CSV table of C-alpha atoms in Angstrom, one decimal:
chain,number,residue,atom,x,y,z
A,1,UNK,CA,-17.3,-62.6,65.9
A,2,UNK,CA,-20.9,-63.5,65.2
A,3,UNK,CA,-24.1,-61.9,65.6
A,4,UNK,CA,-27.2,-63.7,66.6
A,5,UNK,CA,-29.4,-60.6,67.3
A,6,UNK,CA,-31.2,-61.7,63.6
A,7,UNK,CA,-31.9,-64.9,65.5
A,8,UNK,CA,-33.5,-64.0,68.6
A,9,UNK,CA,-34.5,-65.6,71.5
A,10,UNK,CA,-37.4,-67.7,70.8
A,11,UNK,CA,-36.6,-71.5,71.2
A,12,UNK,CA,-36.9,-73.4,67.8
A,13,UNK,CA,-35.5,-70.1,65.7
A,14,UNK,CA,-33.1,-71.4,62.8
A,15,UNK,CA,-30.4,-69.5,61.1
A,16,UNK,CA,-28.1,-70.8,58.4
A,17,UNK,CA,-24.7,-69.1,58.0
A,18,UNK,CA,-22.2,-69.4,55.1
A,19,UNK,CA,-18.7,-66.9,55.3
A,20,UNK,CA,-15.4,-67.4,54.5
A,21,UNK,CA,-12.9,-66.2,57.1
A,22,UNK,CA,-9.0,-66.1,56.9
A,23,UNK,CA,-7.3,-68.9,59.1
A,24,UNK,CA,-5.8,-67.4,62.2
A,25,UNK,CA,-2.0,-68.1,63.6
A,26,UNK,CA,-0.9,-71.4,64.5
A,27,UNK,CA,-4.3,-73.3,63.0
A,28,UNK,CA,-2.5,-76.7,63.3
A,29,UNK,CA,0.1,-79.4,64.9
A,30,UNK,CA,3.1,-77.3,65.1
A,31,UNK,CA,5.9,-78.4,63.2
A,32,UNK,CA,3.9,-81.0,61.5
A,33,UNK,CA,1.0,-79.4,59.5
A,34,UNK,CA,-1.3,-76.9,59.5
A,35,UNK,CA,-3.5,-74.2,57.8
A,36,UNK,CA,-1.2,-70.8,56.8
A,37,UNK,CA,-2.4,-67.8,58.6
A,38,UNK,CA,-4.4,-65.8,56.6
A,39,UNK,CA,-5.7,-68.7,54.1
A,40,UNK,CA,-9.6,-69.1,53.5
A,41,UNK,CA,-11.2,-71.2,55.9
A,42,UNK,CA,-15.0,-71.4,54.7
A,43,UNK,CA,-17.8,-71.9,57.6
A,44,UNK,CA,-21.1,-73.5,57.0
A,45,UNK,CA,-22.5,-73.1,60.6
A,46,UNK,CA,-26.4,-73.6,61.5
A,47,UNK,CA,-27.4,-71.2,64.7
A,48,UNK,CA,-30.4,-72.6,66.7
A,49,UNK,CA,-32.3,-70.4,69.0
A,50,UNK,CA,-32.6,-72.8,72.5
A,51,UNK,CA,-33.8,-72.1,76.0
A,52,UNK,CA,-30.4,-71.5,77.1
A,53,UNK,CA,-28.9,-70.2,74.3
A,54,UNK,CA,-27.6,-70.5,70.9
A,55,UNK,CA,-26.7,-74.2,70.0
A,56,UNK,CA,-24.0,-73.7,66.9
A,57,UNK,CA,-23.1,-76.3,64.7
A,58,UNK,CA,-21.1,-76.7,61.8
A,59,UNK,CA,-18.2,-78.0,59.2
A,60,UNK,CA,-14.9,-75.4,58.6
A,61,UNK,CA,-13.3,-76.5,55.1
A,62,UNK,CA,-9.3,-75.5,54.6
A,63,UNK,CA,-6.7,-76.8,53.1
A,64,UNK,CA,-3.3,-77.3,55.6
A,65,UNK,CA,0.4,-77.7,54.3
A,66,UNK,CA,2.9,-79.7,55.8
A,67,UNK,CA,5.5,-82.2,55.2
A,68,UNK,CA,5.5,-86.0,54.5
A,69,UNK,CA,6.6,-88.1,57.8
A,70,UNK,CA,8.2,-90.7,55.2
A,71,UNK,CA,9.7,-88.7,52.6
A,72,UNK,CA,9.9,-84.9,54.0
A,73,UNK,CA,8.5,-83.9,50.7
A,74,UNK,CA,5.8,-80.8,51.3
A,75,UNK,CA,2.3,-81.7,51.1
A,76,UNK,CA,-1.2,-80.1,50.9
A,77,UNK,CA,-4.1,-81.5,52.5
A,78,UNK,CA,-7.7,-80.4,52.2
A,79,UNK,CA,-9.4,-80.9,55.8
A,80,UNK,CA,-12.9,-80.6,57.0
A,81,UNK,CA,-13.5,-80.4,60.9
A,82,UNK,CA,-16.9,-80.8,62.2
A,83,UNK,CA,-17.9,-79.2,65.2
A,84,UNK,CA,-21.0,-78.2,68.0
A,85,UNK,CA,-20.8,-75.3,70.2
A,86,UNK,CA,-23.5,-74.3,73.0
A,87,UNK,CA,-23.7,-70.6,73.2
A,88,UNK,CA,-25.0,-69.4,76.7
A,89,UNK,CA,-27.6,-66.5,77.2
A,90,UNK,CA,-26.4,-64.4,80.3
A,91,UNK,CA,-29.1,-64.9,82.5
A,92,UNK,CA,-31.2,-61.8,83.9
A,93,UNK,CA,-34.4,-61.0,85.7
A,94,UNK,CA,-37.6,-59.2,83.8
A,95,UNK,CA,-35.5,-56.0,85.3
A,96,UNK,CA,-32.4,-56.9,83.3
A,97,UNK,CA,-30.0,-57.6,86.0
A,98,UNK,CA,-28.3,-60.9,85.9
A,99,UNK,CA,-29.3,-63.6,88.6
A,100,UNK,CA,-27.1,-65.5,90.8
A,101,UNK,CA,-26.9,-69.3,89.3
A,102,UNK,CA,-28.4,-72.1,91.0
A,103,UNK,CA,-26.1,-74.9,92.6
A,104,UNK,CA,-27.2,-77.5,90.7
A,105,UNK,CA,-26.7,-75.5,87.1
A,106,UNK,CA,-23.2,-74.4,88.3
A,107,UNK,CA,-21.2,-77.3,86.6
A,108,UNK,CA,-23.8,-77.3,83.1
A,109,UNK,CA,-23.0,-73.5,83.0
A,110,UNK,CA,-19.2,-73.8,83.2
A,111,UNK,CA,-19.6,-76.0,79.9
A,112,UNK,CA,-20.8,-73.7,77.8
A,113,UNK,CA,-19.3,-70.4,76.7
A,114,UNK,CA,-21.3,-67.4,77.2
A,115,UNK,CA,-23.0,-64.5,74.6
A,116,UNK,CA,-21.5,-61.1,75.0
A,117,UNK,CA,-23.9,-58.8,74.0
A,118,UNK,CA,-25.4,-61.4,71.0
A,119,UNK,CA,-21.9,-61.8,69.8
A,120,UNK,CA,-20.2,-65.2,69.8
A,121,UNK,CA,-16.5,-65.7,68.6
A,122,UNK,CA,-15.8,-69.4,67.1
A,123,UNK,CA,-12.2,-69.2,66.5
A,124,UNK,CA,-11.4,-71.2,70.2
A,125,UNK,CA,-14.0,-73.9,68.9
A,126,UNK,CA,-12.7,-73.5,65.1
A,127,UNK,CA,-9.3,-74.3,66.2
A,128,UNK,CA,-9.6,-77.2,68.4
A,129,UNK,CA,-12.1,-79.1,65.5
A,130,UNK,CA,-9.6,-78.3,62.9
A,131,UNK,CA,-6.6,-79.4,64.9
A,132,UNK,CA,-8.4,-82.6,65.7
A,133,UNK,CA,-9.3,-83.3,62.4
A,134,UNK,CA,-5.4,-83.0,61.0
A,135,UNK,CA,-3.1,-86.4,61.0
A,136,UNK,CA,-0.6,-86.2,63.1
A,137,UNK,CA,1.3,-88.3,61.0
A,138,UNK,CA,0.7,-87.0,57.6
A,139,UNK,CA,2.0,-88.6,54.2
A,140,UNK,CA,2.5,-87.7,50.7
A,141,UNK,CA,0.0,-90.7,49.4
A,142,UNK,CA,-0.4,-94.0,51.2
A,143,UNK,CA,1.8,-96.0,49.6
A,144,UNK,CA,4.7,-93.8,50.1
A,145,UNK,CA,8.1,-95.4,50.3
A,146,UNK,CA,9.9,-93.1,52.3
A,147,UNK,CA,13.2,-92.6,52.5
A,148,UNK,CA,16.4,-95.0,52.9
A,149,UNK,CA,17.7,-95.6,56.3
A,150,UNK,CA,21.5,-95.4,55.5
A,151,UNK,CA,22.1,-92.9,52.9
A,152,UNK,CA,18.4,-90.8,52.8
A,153,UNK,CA,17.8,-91.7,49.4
A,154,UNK,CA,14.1,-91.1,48.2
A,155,UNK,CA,12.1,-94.8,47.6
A,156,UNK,CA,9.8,-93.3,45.6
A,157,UNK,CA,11.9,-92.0,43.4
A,158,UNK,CA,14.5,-95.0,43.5
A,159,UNK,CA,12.2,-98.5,44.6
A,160,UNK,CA,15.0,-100.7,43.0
A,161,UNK,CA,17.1,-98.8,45.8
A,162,UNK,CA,19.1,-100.9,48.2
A,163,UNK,CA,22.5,-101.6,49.8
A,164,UNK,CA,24.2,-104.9,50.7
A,165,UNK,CA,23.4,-106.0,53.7
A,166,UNK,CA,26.2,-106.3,56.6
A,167,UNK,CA,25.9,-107.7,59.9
A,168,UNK,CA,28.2,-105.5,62.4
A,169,UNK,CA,28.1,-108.1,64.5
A,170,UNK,CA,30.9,-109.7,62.3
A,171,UNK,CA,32.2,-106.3,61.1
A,172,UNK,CA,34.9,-106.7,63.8
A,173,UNK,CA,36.2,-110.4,63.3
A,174,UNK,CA,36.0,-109.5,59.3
A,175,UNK,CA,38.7,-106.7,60.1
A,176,UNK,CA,41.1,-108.9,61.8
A,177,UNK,CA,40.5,-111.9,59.1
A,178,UNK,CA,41.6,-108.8,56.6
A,179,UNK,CA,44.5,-107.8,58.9
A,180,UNK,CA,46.1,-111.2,58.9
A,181,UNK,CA,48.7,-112.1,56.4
A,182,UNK,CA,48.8,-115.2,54.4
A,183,UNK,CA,52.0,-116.6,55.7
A,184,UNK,CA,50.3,-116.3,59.6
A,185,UNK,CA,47.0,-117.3,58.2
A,186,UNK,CA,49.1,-120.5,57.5
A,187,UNK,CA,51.4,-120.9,60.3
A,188,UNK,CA,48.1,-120.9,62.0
A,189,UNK,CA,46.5,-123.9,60.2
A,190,UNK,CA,49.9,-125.8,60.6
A,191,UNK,CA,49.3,-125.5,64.6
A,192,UNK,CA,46.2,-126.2,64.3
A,193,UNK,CA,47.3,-129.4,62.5
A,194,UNK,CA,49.8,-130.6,65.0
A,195,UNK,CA,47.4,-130.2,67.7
A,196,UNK,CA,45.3,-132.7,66.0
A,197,UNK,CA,47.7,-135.1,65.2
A,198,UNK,CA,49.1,-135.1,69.0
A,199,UNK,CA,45.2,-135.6,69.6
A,200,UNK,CA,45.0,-138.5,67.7
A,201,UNK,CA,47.7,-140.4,69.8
C-alpha cells in the first residue's frame, strides 16, 4: 500500500517515489517464466495530484526465471514493465458525505480504481505490467539451437549434430526388399524376363 496524504489534494502536486518491494506469488506466465515470490522488485513511481485523483506512473525493474522454449535450459531475464494508473478521490460534499455519481461519469468512474482512505495498493497494476512485459516464448540467447527432434540432443552443445535422413514413406517396401531372398529376388527377374520376351512376339 501507498500513502498519498504527503501529496494532497491540490491539482499540479508532484511526488516522486523510489522503494523496493518483494515480488508477490505467481508474478508471471505460469509455467513459462516469471519473478520468484519474494525477490526485489524496485518501483520508481511519480504520484501527481489531479482533479480526480492521483494519476500514478511508473517503471517496476525485476529479474524473472524461466526455461528456454528451444533448449529447456533455465534462464534469467531482467524485465522492466512500464505502467499508468488513475487513482480516484471518493467523492464527498463540503459536509464529508459521498455524492451519488452523475450518469454521464458512471462509465469514466468504473475505469479508475478508487483511494481508500489516501492509500493506494499497486500490486493488481504491478502485476498485469510485468506480466505483459515477459516473452511468452522466452530463449536462452537468440541464436539458440534448440534441441534435436529425434533423440533431444542439445544443438548448442553439438551443432555438427545430425542423423541420416530416412523417408518412412519407403521404410515399408525397404523391409520387404530386405525380407526377400536372393534365389526369389532372381526367380523374379527370370519372370520378369519371359514376360518380355512373349511381349516381343
Amino acid at each position: 500500500m501507498f500513502d498519498t496524504h504527503e501529496l494532497g489534494r491540490r491539482p499540479g502536486a508532484l511526488q516522486r517515489i523510489s522503494r523496493t518491494v518483494e515480488a508477490p506469488v505467481d508474478l508471471g506466465i505460469d509455467g513459462v517464466i516469471g519473478v520468484p515470490q519474494g525477490s526485489p522488485v524496485e518501483l520508481d513511481l511519480r504520484l501527481e495530484s489531479v482533479m480526480e485523483g492521483v494519476l500514478v506512473t511508473g517503471t517496476a525493474r525485476a529479474s524473472a526465471e524461466g526455461e528456454c522454449v528451444r533448449c529447456l535450459e533455465p534462464l534469467r531475464q531482467d524485465v522492466a514493465a512500464d505502467f499508468q494508473e488513475m487513482f480516484s478521490y471518493p467523492d464527498t460534499d463540503d459536509r464529508g458525505h459521498r455524492k451519488a455519481a452523475a450518469d454521464d461519469d458512471a462509465e469514466d468512474d468504473e475505469d479508475m480504481t478508487p483511494l481508500e482512505d489516501g492509500m493506494f495498493d499497486l500490486e493488481p497494476v504491478l502485476r498485469d505490467a510485468v506480466v505483459l512485459a515477459l516473452p511468452m516464448q522466452p530463449v536462452c540467447r537468440e541464436d539458440c539451437a534448440g534441441l534435436c527432434a529425434e533423440c533431444g540432443a542439445n544443438l548448442n552443445e553439438n551443432p555438427d549434430h545430425h542423423h541420416d535422413a530416412v523417408d518412412i514413406r519407403w521404410a515399408a517396401l525397404q523391409g520387404l526388399a530386405d525380407s526377400l531372398g536372393t534365389g526369389e529376388k532372381d526367380n523374379m527377374s527370370g519372370a520378369e524376363a519371359g514376360v518380355d520376351e512373349k511381349q516381343e512376339k
